[in-house]
Amino acid sequence: MQTKENDVLILAIESSCDETAAAVVKNGREVLSNIISSQIDLHTLYGGVVPELASRKHIEKINQVISQALSEAGATLSDLTAVGVTYGPGLVGALLVGVAEAKAIAFARNLPLVGVHHIEGHICANFIEHRELEPPFLCLVVSGGHTHLVMMKDYGEFEIIGRTRDDAAGEAFDKVARAIGLGYPGGPKIDRAAREGDPHAIPFTQPHIEGSPYDFSFSGLKSAVLNYLNHAQMTGQKVNPADLAASFQAAVVNALVSRAMLAAEEYQVDRLVLAGGVASNSSLRESMKKACAKRGYRVYYPSPVFCTDNAAMIGVAAYYEYQKGVRAGWDLNAVPNLKLGER
Ligand code: KG4
Ligand code: ZN
C-alpha cells in the first residue's frame, strides 16, 4: 500500500445491528476496503433481528472481518492512524462487541480512538462517491431505525428539523412486507414487488402532524395496510400484492419527498442528500430526483452498498471527527439511544 507520511488511515468498525463490518479509509474519503458480514440469513428464520443472536454472531465474526479489511487494504495495524467505532445508537449488546474490539486494538497499539454516531456515519457515506459534496446541506436519513430530516451545517454539526413520531420508514417497509408475506428484510422486497404494481390502486393517505410540518408518522399507514388485508380476507376479495406494495411505497415516498421539499424551501438550501438503508429504494430516488430537478436543487445519494450498514461510512465520519480533535477515552461505552450531535 502506498501511503505518505501525513496520510490518515482509519480502521473503522460497525456492529450496531445485524451487520458485522470493518473498513480501512484513507484521508476521509478513499475507501481501501469495506468488508460486511451480513446476518440476514440467521435473522430471516425469525422474521426480524434477534438482538441476543446478533451479539453472538458479531463476536464470532469480528476478528475475521477486521483481518480481511486490513489485508484487502494492504495494511497492517502498524500503518493505522486511528480506530473509529460506532458506539450508538443501536442494539446495546451488538454495539458492545464493536466498542470492546476497537478499544482493545487502540489500547494495544496506542492509537487514538474515535467514537462515531451511526447516523452521522450514514450521512457521511455520501462523501465517498461525491468528492465535491461538502456541508451545509439538507439530509433525509431513512433507515430501519431512524427517519430524520437533518441540516448538516458543518462536519460533525447537525440540526434535526423533523423526525418520525412512531415507526421509522424502514421499519414500516419491513412490517408491511411481513404482512403481505414477502419476508425479511422487507424494503428491497417491496421495492421489487412494487415495480409490477399500480401505485394508485389503493389510496393510502399520510397524516399531517399539526404544528410539526417536517415530522413523519408511519404507524397509521402500516395499520391501514393491515386493515386492508383483514377486510379483503373477511370479504373473500383477492389481494394483488404488487398493487398493495406499490400503493404503500407511494404513500411513504410522497411523505418523505413532500416534507423534504418543504424543509429545503424553508431553510433555503439547494442540495438534498439521502442516507440510510431506505435511500436505496428506487422509487424514492426517482421521486426525489424529479422533485429536485423541478426546483433546480442537486440531489445526492450513495450506491446501495453504502446506503445499508457498512463500516466505510463510519471511517469517513471518524476521519472528520478525528480532524476536529475528537477522541474517546478508555471508558467509551455503548449508548443505545445516542442523540445526533451529542457526545
Ligand atoms: O440503514 P440500515 O441498513 O440499518 C439501520 O441503520 O436501520 O437500513 C435497513 C433498512 C431496513 O428496514 C430495510 O428494509 C431498508 O433499510 N431497505 C429498503 C431498501 N433496501 C433496504 N427499504 C426500501 N427499499 C429498499 N430498496
Ligand atoms: Zn444503519
mmCIF file of C-alpha atoms and ligand atoms in Angstrom:
data_model
loop_
_atom_site.group_PDB
_atom_site.id
_atom_site.type_symbol
_atom_site.label_atom_id
_atom_site.label_comp_id
_atom_site.label_asym_id
_atom_site.label_seq_id
_atom_site.Cartn_x
_atom_site.Cartn_y
_atom_site.Cartn_z
ATOM 1 C CA MET A 1 0.000 0.000 0.000
ATOM 2 C CA GLN A 2 1.250 3.475 -0.902
ATOM 3 C CA THR A 3 0.964 5.984 1.919
ATOM 4 C CA LYS A 4 2.526 9.363 2.524
ATOM 5 C CA GLU A 5 3.744 10.440 5.920
ATOM 6 C CA ASN A 6 0.742 12.629 6.724
ATOM 7 C CA ASP A 7 -1.893 10.275 5.348
ATOM 8 C CA VAL A 8 -4.623 9.497 7.859
ATOM 9 C CA LEU A 9 -5.518 5.806 7.795
ATOM 10 C CA ILE A 10 -8.530 4.813 9.865
ATOM 11 C CA LEU A 11 -9.692 1.317 10.748
ATOM 12 C CA ALA A 12 -13.462 1.568 11.226
ATOM 13 C CA ILE A 13 -15.738 -0.926 12.965
ATOM 14 C CA GLU A 14 -19.549 -1.148 12.793
ATOM 15 C CA SER A 15 -21.694 -3.645 14.744
ATOM 16 C CA SER A 16 -24.793 -1.683 15.797
ATOM 17 C CA CYS A 17 -27.401 -4.053 14.347
ATOM 18 C CA ASP A 18 -27.115 -7.137 12.142
ATOM 19 C CA GLU A 19 -24.010 -6.491 10.014
ATOM 20 C CA THR A 20 -20.507 -7.102 11.338
ATOM 21 C CA ALA A 21 -18.386 -4.678 9.335
ATOM 22 C CA ALA A 22 -14.853 -3.302 9.144
ATOM 23 C CA ALA A 23 -13.214 -0.929 6.676
ATOM 24 C CA VAL A 24 -9.984 0.939 6.086
ATOM 25 C CA VAL A 25 -10.441 4.535 4.945
ATOM 26 C CA LYS A 26 -7.634 6.827 3.782
ATOM 27 C CA ASN A 27 -7.794 10.600 4.246
ATOM 28 C CA GLY A 28 -11.515 10.607 4.880
ATOM 29 C CA ARG A 29 -12.940 9.728 1.502
ATOM 30 C CA GLU A 30 -10.868 6.956 -0.038
ATOM 31 C CA VAL A 31 -12.206 3.515 0.876
ATOM 32 C CA LEU A 32 -9.368 0.972 0.735
ATOM 33 C CA SER A 33 -11.533 -1.913 1.930
ATOM 34 C CA ASN A 34 -15.129 -2.411 3.056
ATOM 35 C CA ILE A 35 -15.961 -5.845 4.490
ATOM 36 C CA ILE A 36 -19.512 -6.681 5.562
ATOM 37 C CA SER A 37 -20.594 -9.952 7.129
ATOM 38 C CA SER A 38 -24.383 -9.936 6.976
ATOM 39 C CA GLN A 39 -26.539 -11.873 9.429
ATOM 40 C CA ILE A 40 -29.644 -11.682 7.235
ATOM 41 C CA ASP A 41 -29.879 -15.465 6.749
ATOM 42 C CA LEU A 42 -29.800 -16.013 10.516
ATOM 43 C CA HIS A 43 -32.492 -13.434 11.359
ATOM 44 C CA THR A 44 -34.706 -14.363 8.389
ATOM 45 C CA LEU A 45 -35.573 -17.546 10.302
ATOM 46 C CA TYR A 46 -37.258 -15.362 12.957
ATOM 47 C CA GLY A 47 -38.714 -12.658 10.670
ATOM 48 C CA GLY A 48 -36.560 -9.899 12.183
ATOM 49 C CA VAL A 49 -33.367 -9.155 14.112
ATOM 50 C CA VAL A 50 -32.991 -11.145 17.370
ATOM 51 C CA PRO A 51 -30.652 -8.962 19.499
ATOM 52 C CA GLU A 52 -29.074 -11.779 21.526
ATOM 53 C CA LEU A 53 -28.249 -13.760 18.388
ATOM 54 C CA ALA A 54 -26.872 -10.629 16.688
ATOM 55 C CA SER A 55 -24.387 -10.054 19.545
ATOM 56 C CA ARG A 56 -23.246 -13.670 19.470
ATOM 57 C CA LYS A 57 -22.718 -13.584 15.726
ATOM 58 C CA HIS A 58 -20.735 -10.319 15.962
ATOM 59 C CA ILE A 59 -18.340 -11.829 18.500
ATOM 60 C CA GLU A 60 -17.831 -14.826 16.216
ATOM 61 C CA LYS A 61 -17.147 -12.769 13.084
ATOM 62 C CA ILE A 62 -15.472 -9.564 14.161
ATOM 63 C CA ASN A 63 -11.837 -10.667 14.135
ATOM 64 C CA GLN A 64 -12.209 -12.337 10.747
ATOM 65 C CA VAL A 65 -13.859 -9.239 9.269
ATOM 66 C CA ILE A 66 -11.127 -6.945 10.615
ATOM 67 C CA SER A 67 -8.309 -9.194 9.331
ATOM 68 C CA GLN A 68 -9.928 -9.232 5.917
ATOM 69 C CA ALA A 69 -10.398 -5.438 5.889
ATOM 70 C CA LEU A 70 -6.709 -4.915 6.717
ATOM 71 C CA SER A 71 -5.467 -7.452 4.205
ATOM 72 C CA GLU A 72 -7.679 -6.128 1.356
ATOM 73 C CA ALA A 73 -6.404 -2.626 2.104
ATOM 74 C CA GLY A 74 -2.823 -3.960 2.040
ATOM 75 C CA ALA A 75 -2.366 -2.536 5.521
ATOM 76 C CA THR A 76 -1.260 -3.803 8.925
ATOM 77 C CA LEU A 77 -2.138 -2.470 12.371
ATOM 78 C CA SER A 78 1.173 -0.561 12.344
ATOM 79 C CA ASP A 79 0.001 1.546 9.368
ATOM 80 C CA LEU A 80 -3.069 2.876 11.196
ATOM 81 C CA THR A 81 -3.505 6.452 12.438
ATOM 82 C CA ALA A 82 -6.661 5.852 14.486
ATOM 83 C CA VAL A 83 -9.515 3.453 15.181
ATOM 84 C CA GLY A 84 -13.139 4.582 14.665
ATOM 85 C CA VAL A 85 -16.154 2.710 16.003
ATOM 86 C CA THR A 86 -19.938 3.092 16.141
ATOM 87 C CA TYR A 87 -20.907 3.498 19.817
ATOM 88 C CA GLY A 88 -24.615 4.332 19.313
ATOM 89 C CA PRO A 89 -27.444 4.293 18.607
ATOM 90 C CA GLY A 90 -28.244 0.608 18.152
ATOM 91 C CA LEU A 91 -28.653 -2.678 19.997
ATOM 92 C CA VAL A 92 -26.591 -2.455 23.167
ATOM 93 C CA GLY A 93 -25.143 -5.989 23.081
ATOM 94 C CA ALA A 94 -24.291 -5.624 19.410
ATOM 95 C CA LEU A 95 -22.632 -2.219 19.881
ATOM 96 C CA LEU A 96 -20.563 -3.509 22.826
ATOM 97 C CA VAL A 97 -18.820 -6.067 20.622
ATOM 98 C CA GLY A 98 -17.503 -3.383 18.229
ATOM 99 C CA VAL A 99 -16.678 -0.933 21.023
ATOM 100 C CA ALA A 100 -14.716 -3.527 23.041
ATOM 101 C CA GLU A 101 -12.857 -4.659 19.911
ATOM 102 C CA ALA A 102 -11.954 -1.090 18.895
ATOM 103 C CA LYS A 103 -10.751 -0.311 22.431
ATOM 104 C CA ALA A 104 -8.599 -3.444 22.523
ATOM 105 C CA ILE A 105 -6.894 -2.611 19.196
ATOM 106 C CA ALA A 106 -6.422 1.075 20.044
ATOM 107 C CA PHE A 107 -5.088 0.265 23.524
ATOM 108 C CA ALA A 108 -2.695 -2.431 22.306
ATOM 109 C CA ARG A 109 -1.372 -0.203 19.505
ATOM 110 C CA ASN A 110 -1.505 3.063 21.431
ATOM 111 C CA LEU A 111 -3.776 4.590 18.777
ATOM 112 C CA PRO A 112 -6.365 7.358 19.173
ATOM 113 C CA LEU A 113 -9.923 6.046 19.487
ATOM 114 C CA VAL A 114 -12.865 7.900 17.892
ATOM 115 C CA GLY A 115 -16.490 7.091 18.808
ATOM 116 C CA VAL A 116 -18.909 7.608 15.907
ATOM 117 C CA HIS A 117 -22.665 8.220 15.830
ATOM 118 C CA HIS A 118 -24.238 5.653 13.494
ATOM 119 C CA ILE A 119 -26.469 8.212 11.749
ATOM 120 C CA GLU A 120 -23.558 10.599 11.236
ATOM 121 C CA GLY A 121 -21.932 7.623 9.500
ATOM 122 C CA HIS A 122 -24.951 7.122 7.221
ATOM 123 C CA ILE A 123 -24.874 10.797 6.208
ATOM 124 C CA CYS A 124 -21.084 10.725 5.654
ATOM 125 C CA ALA A 125 -21.492 7.734 3.285
ATOM 126 C CA ASN A 126 -22.301 10.381 0.660
ATOM 127 C CA PHE A 127 -18.764 11.799 0.800
ATOM 128 C CA ILE A 128 -17.280 8.554 -0.551
ATOM 129 C CA GLU A 129 -18.602 8.864 -4.093
ATOM 130 C CA HIS A 130 -19.361 12.601 -4.240
ATOM 131 C CA ARG A 131 -15.955 14.160 -3.710
ATOM 132 C CA GLU A 132 -17.304 17.684 -4.362
ATOM 133 C CA LEU A 133 -20.005 17.425 -1.681
ATOM 134 C CA GLU A 134 -19.399 19.466 1.452
ATOM 135 C CA PRO A 135 -21.752 20.702 4.182
ATOM 136 C CA PRO A 136 -24.035 22.638 4.566
ATOM 137 C CA PHE A 137 -26.891 20.602 3.067
ATOM 138 C CA LEU A 138 -30.242 19.095 3.973
ATOM 139 C CA CYS A 139 -30.246 15.344 4.543
ATOM 140 C CA LEU A 140 -33.121 12.884 4.657
ATOM 141 C CA VAL A 141 -31.981 9.950 6.797
ATOM 142 C CA VAL A 142 -34.189 6.920 6.250
ATOM 143 C CA SER A 143 -33.117 3.637 7.802
ATOM 144 C CA GLY A 144 -34.560 0.672 9.686
ATOM 145 C CA GLY A 145 -34.345 2.535 12.981
ATOM 146 C CA HIS A 146 -34.471 6.238 12.021
ATOM 147 C CA THR A 147 -36.319 8.766 9.910
ATOM 148 C CA HIS A 148 -34.880 12.250 10.285
ATOM 149 C CA LEU A 149 -34.674 15.452 8.298
ATOM 150 C CA VAL A 150 -31.328 16.902 9.295
ATOM 151 C CA MET A 151 -29.382 20.036 8.401
ATOM 152 C CA MET A 152 -25.695 19.130 8.272
ATOM 153 C CA LYS A 153 -24.277 22.578 8.982
ATOM 154 C CA ASP A 154 -20.633 21.572 9.091
ATOM 155 C CA TYR A 155 -18.642 18.384 9.696
ATOM 156 C CA GLY A 156 -19.906 16.977 12.993
ATOM 157 C CA GLU A 157 -22.623 19.668 13.332
ATOM 158 C CA PHE A 158 -26.253 18.746 12.907
ATOM 159 C CA GLU A 159 -29.674 20.237 13.473
ATOM 160 C CA ILE A 160 -32.609 17.837 13.426
ATOM 161 C CA ILE A 161 -35.598 19.604 11.903
ATOM 162 C CA GLY A 162 -38.018 16.683 11.527
ATOM 163 C CA ARG A 163 -38.341 13.142 12.815
ATOM 164 C CA THR A 164 -40.749 10.239 12.914
ATOM 165 C CA ARG A 165 -43.275 10.220 15.736
ATOM 166 C CA ASP A 166 -43.522 6.424 15.706
ATOM 167 C CA ASP A 167 -42.133 3.846 13.254
ATOM 168 C CA ALA A 168 -39.079 4.505 11.096
ATOM 169 C CA ALA A 169 -39.592 4.305 7.315
ATOM 170 C CA GLY A 170 -37.552 1.088 7.014
ATOM 171 C CA GLU A 171 -39.432 -0.442 9.936
ATOM 172 C CA ALA A 172 -42.740 0.274 8.110
ATOM 173 C CA PHE A 173 -41.351 -1.386 4.950
ATOM 174 C CA ASP A 174 -40.294 -4.440 6.985
ATOM 175 C CA LYS A 175 -43.615 -4.776 8.852
ATOM 176 C CA VAL A 176 -45.762 -4.331 5.732
ATOM 177 C CA ALA A 177 -43.614 -6.815 3.780
ATOM 178 C CA ARG A 178 -44.134 -9.362 6.524
ATOM 179 C CA ALA A 179 -47.916 -8.768 6.452
ATOM 180 C CA ILE A 180 -48.047 -9.230 2.668
ATOM 181 C CA GLY A 181 -45.932 -12.367 3.038
ATOM 182 C CA LEU A 182 -42.869 -11.069 1.207
ATOM 183 C CA GLY A 183 -40.421 -11.913 4.013
ATOM 184 C CA TYR A 184 -37.448 -10.192 5.662
ATOM 185 C CA PRO A 185 -35.847 -7.725 5.067
ATOM 186 C CA GLY A 186 -38.915 -6.095 3.606
ATOM 187 C CA GLY A 187 -37.572 -2.939 1.963
ATOM 188 C CA PRO A 188 -35.833 -4.484 -1.057
ATOM 189 C CA LYS A 189 -38.709 -6.993 -1.497
ATOM 190 C CA ILE A 190 -41.400 -4.288 -1.561
ATOM 191 C CA ASP A 191 -39.201 -2.228 -3.896
ATOM 192 C CA ARG A 192 -39.062 -5.178 -6.332
ATOM 193 C CA ALA A 193 -42.739 -6.199 -6.000
ATOM 194 C CA ALA A 194 -43.883 -2.583 -6.475
ATOM 195 C CA ARG A 195 -42.331 -2.439 -9.935
ATOM 196 C CA GLU A 196 -45.112 -4.746 -11.186
ATOM 197 C CA GLY A 197 -47.885 -2.888 -9.346
ATOM 198 C CA ASP A 198 -50.056 0.225 -9.704
ATOM 199 C CA PRO A 199 -49.155 2.903 -7.126
ATOM 200 C CA HIS A 200 -52.645 4.438 -7.497
ATOM 201 C CA ALA A 201 -54.524 1.143 -6.944
ATOM 202 C CA ILE A 202 -55.187 1.763 -3.230
ATOM 203 C CA PRO A 203 -55.413 5.355 -1.981
ATOM 204 C CA PHE A 204 -53.410 5.326 1.261
ATOM 205 C CA THR A 205 -53.124 8.757 2.823
ATOM 206 C CA GLN A 206 -50.484 10.296 5.035
ATOM 207 C CA PRO A 207 -51.345 12.201 8.208
ATOM 208 C CA HIS A 208 -50.320 15.814 8.547
ATOM 209 C CA ILE A 209 -48.942 16.461 12.029
ATOM 210 C CA GLU A 210 -50.409 19.710 13.303
ATOM 211 C CA GLY A 211 -47.717 22.261 14.126
ATOM 212 C CA SER A 212 -44.855 19.972 13.008
ATOM 213 C CA PRO A 213 -44.683 20.197 9.216
ATOM 214 C CA TYR A 214 -41.412 18.245 8.998
ATOM 215 C CA ASP A 215 -42.361 15.324 11.238
ATOM 216 C CA PHE A 216 -43.368 11.895 9.964
ATOM 217 C CA SER A 217 -45.734 9.172 11.145
ATOM 218 C CA PHE A 218 -45.830 5.727 9.574
ATOM 219 C CA SER A 219 -47.713 3.574 12.077
ATOM 220 C CA GLY A 220 -51.138 4.712 10.794
ATOM 221 C CA LEU A 221 -50.118 3.754 7.271
ATOM 222 C CA LYS A 222 -48.953 0.339 8.464
ATOM 223 C CA SER A 223 -52.321 -0.162 10.234
ATOM 224 C CA ALA A 224 -54.174 0.916 7.080
ATOM 225 C CA VAL A 225 -52.352 -1.809 5.121
ATOM 226 C CA LEU A 226 -53.182 -4.413 7.803
ATOM 227 C CA ASN A 227 -56.848 -3.285 7.830
ATOM 228 C CA TYR A 228 -56.976 -3.515 4.061
ATOM 229 C CA LEU A 229 -55.635 -7.098 4.219
ATOM 230 C CA ASN A 230 -58.065 -8.097 7.012
ATOM 231 C CA HIS A 231 -61.025 -6.601 5.191
ATOM 232 C CA ALA A 232 -60.075 -8.408 1.973
ATOM 233 C CA GLN A 233 -59.743 -11.684 3.855
ATOM 234 C CA MET A 234 -63.118 -11.304 5.597
ATOM 235 C CA THR A 235 -64.955 -10.407 2.406
ATOM 236 C CA GLY A 236 -63.180 -13.027 0.319
ATOM 237 C CA GLN A 237 -61.589 -10.445 -2.000
ATOM 238 C CA LYS A 238 -58.324 -11.304 -3.746
ATOM 239 C CA VAL A 239 -55.371 -9.060 -2.877
ATOM 240 C CA ASN A 240 -52.864 -8.094 -5.547
ATOM 241 C CA PRO A 241 -49.564 -7.968 -3.575
ATOM 242 C CA ALA A 242 -47.817 -5.895 -6.254
ATOM 243 C CA ASP A 243 -50.555 -3.217 -6.185
ATOM 244 C CA LEU A 244 -50.525 -3.217 -2.393
ATOM 245 C CA ALA A 245 -46.705 -2.893 -2.295
ATOM 246 C CA ALA A 246 -46.733 -0.121 -4.909
ATOM 247 C CA SER A 247 -49.533 1.845 -3.180
ATOM 248 C CA PHE A 248 -47.891 1.572 0.248
ATOM 249 C CA GLN A 249 -44.491 2.553 -1.181
ATOM 250 C CA ALA A 250 -46.016 5.549 -2.990
ATOM 251 C CA ALA A 251 -47.535 6.809 0.283
ATOM 252 C CA VAL A 252 -44.179 6.522 2.103
ATOM 253 C CA VAL A 253 -42.263 8.157 -0.749
ATOM 254 C CA ASN A 254 -44.793 11.026 -1.003
ATOM 255 C CA ALA A 255 -44.489 11.716 2.715
ATOM 256 C CA LEU A 256 -40.685 11.737 2.536
ATOM 257 C CA VAL A 257 -40.346 13.831 -0.611
ATOM 258 C CA SER A 258 -43.028 16.406 0.251
ATOM 259 C CA ARG A 259 -41.551 17.134 3.688
ATOM 260 C CA ALA A 260 -38.004 17.285 2.321
ATOM 261 C CA MET A 261 -39.094 19.821 -0.328
ATOM 262 C CA LEU A 262 -40.920 21.921 2.262
ATOM 263 C CA ALA A 263 -37.834 21.955 4.508
ATOM 264 C CA ALA A 264 -35.467 22.755 1.617
ATOM 265 C CA GLU A 265 -37.571 25.787 0.732
ATOM 266 C CA GLU A 266 -37.889 26.989 4.327
ATOM 267 C CA TYR A 267 -34.167 26.521 5.085
ATOM 268 C CA GLN A 268 -33.143 27.840 1.644
ATOM 269 C CA VAL A 269 -30.852 25.008 0.669
ATOM 270 C CA ASP A 270 -30.351 23.792 -2.858
ATOM 271 C CA ARG A 271 -28.626 20.476 -2.058
ATOM 272 C CA LEU A 272 -30.514 17.447 -0.846
ATOM 273 C CA VAL A 273 -28.797 14.308 0.387
ATOM 274 C CA LEU A 274 -30.316 10.873 1.032
ATOM 275 C CA ALA A 275 -28.893 8.415 3.551
ATOM 276 C CA GLY A 276 -29.693 5.084 5.242
ATOM 277 C CA GLY A 277 -30.968 1.730 4.007
ATOM 278 C CA VAL A 278 -34.215 3.111 2.528
ATOM 279 C CA ALA A 279 -32.160 5.575 0.432
ATOM 280 C CA SER A 280 -31.550 2.656 -1.928
ATOM 281 C CA ASN A 281 -35.294 2.481 -2.689
ATOM 282 C CA SER A 282 -35.671 3.021 -6.433
ATOM 283 C CA SER A 283 -38.967 4.907 -6.225
ATOM 284 C CA LEU A 284 -37.646 7.268 -3.510
ATOM 285 C CA ARG A 285 -34.565 8.030 -5.611
ATOM 286 C CA GLU A 286 -36.651 8.717 -8.742
ATOM 287 C CA SER A 287 -39.236 10.880 -6.961
ATOM 288 C CA MET A 288 -36.555 12.843 -5.151
ATOM 289 C CA LYS A 289 -34.652 13.375 -8.418
ATOM 290 C CA LYS A 290 -37.807 14.656 -10.136
ATOM 291 C CA ALA A 291 -38.835 16.938 -7.286
ATOM 292 C CA CYS A 292 -35.300 18.380 -7.039
ATOM 293 C CA ALA A 293 -34.941 18.847 -10.809
ATOM 294 C CA LYS A 294 -38.191 20.838 -10.854
ATOM 295 C CA ARG A 295 -36.802 23.251 -8.271
ATOM 296 C CA GLY A 296 -33.212 23.378 -9.518
ATOM 297 C CA TYR A 297 -31.800 21.518 -6.496
ATOM 298 C CA ARG A 298 -28.993 18.960 -6.664
ATOM 299 C CA VAL A 299 -29.665 15.561 -5.176
ATOM 300 C CA TYR A 300 -27.067 13.103 -3.842
ATOM 301 C CA TYR A 301 -27.312 9.526 -2.618
ATOM 302 C CA PRO A 302 -24.795 6.721 -2.063
ATOM 303 C CA SER A 303 -24.566 3.451 -4.020
ATOM 304 C CA PRO A 304 -26.736 0.756 -2.357
ATOM 305 C CA VAL A 305 -23.726 -0.877 -0.627
ATOM 306 C CA PHE A 306 -23.023 2.417 1.176
ATOM 307 C CA CYS A 307 -26.741 3.022 1.984
ATOM 308 C CA THR A 308 -27.216 -0.010 4.218
ATOM 309 C CA ASP A 309 -24.990 -0.587 7.251
ATOM 310 C CA ASN A 310 -21.255 -0.656 6.495
ATOM 311 C CA ALA A 311 -18.034 0.416 8.183
ATOM 312 C CA ALA A 312 -16.674 2.607 5.360
ATOM 313 C CA MET A 313 -19.223 5.290 6.285
ATOM 314 C CA ILE A 314 -18.074 5.055 9.919
ATOM 315 C CA GLY A 315 -14.466 5.530 8.761
ATOM 316 C CA VAL A 316 -15.442 8.707 6.868
ATOM 317 C CA ALA A 317 -17.301 10.158 9.870
ATOM 318 C CA ALA A 318 -14.427 9.133 12.182
ATOM 319 C CA TYR A 319 -11.947 10.997 9.944
ATOM 320 C CA TYR A 320 -13.810 14.319 10.220
ATOM 321 C CA GLU A 321 -14.266 13.887 13.988
ATOM 322 C CA TYR A 322 -10.573 12.976 14.301
ATOM 323 C CA GLN A 323 -9.588 16.115 12.367
ATOM 324 C CA LYS A 324 -11.683 18.174 14.787
ATOM 325 C CA GLY A 325 -9.724 16.686 17.704
ATOM 326 C CA VAL A 326 -12.481 14.391 18.974
ATOM 327 C CA ARG A 327 -11.029 11.475 20.985
ATOM 328 C CA ALA A 328 -12.769 8.828 23.078
ATOM 329 C CA GLY A 329 -11.396 7.693 26.437
ATOM 330 C CA TRP A 330 -10.775 4.107 27.505
ATOM 331 C CA ASP A 331 -14.143 4.297 29.254
ATOM 332 C CA LEU A 332 -16.024 4.579 25.916
ATOM 333 C CA ASN A 333 -19.300 2.694 26.319
ATOM 334 C CA ALA A 334 -22.180 1.726 24.028
ATOM 335 C CA VAL A 335 -25.021 4.274 24.088
ATOM 336 C CA PRO A 336 -28.114 2.573 22.603
ATOM 337 C CA ASN A 337 -30.162 5.792 22.343
ATOM 338 C CA LEU A 338 -27.364 8.237 21.495
ATOM 339 C CA LYS A 339 -28.723 11.504 20.040
ATOM 340 C CA LEU A 340 -27.247 13.008 16.892
ATOM 341 C CA GLY A 341 -24.864 15.865 17.655
ATOM 342 C CA GLU A 342 -24.426 14.786 21.300
ATOM 343 C CA ARG A 343 -21.246 13.373 22.860
HETATM 344 O O1 KG4 B 1 -29.500 1.677 7.358
HETATM 345 P P1 KG4 B 1 -29.867 0.268 7.530
HETATM 346 O O2 KG4 B 1 -29.009 -0.794 6.927
HETATM 347 O O3 KG4 B 1 -29.991 -0.097 9.050
HETATM 348 C C1 KG4 B 1 -30.341 0.767 10.071
HETATM 349 O O4 KG4 B 1 -29.486 1.580 10.499
HETATM 350 O O5 KG4 B 1 -31.521 0.672 10.483
HETATM 351 O O6 KG4 B 1 -31.357 0.140 6.997
HETATM 352 C C2 KG4 B 1 -32.028 -1.063 6.926
HETATM 353 C C3 KG4 B 1 -33.429 -0.773 6.440
HETATM 354 C C4 KG4 B 1 -34.350 -1.995 6.510
HETATM 355 O O7 KG4 B 1 -35.551 -1.610 7.144
HETATM 356 C C5 KG4 B 1 -34.567 -2.351 5.044
HETATM 357 O O8 KG4 B 1 -35.830 -2.941 4.804
HETATM 358 C C6 KG4 B 1 -34.462 -0.976 4.390
HETATM 359 O O9 KG4 B 1 -33.407 -0.350 5.065
HETATM 360 N N1 KG4 B 1 -34.165 -1.060 2.944
HETATM 361 C C7 KG4 B 1 -35.008 -0.633 1.994
HETATM 362 C C8 KG4 B 1 -34.413 -0.947 0.737
HETATM 363 N N2 KG4 B 1 -33.200 -1.533 0.988
HETATM 364 C C9 KG4 B 1 -33.069 -1.588 2.358
HETATM 365 N N3 KG4 B 1 -36.220 -0.040 2.080
HETATM 366 C C10 KG4 B 1 -36.850 0.261 0.931
HETATM 367 N N4 KG4 B 1 -36.341 -0.023 -0.300
HETATM 368 C C11 KG4 B 1 -35.135 -0.619 -0.447
HETATM 369 N N5 KG4 B 1 -34.651 -0.869 -1.655
HETATM 370 ZN ZN ZN B 2 -27.906 1.945 9.792
#
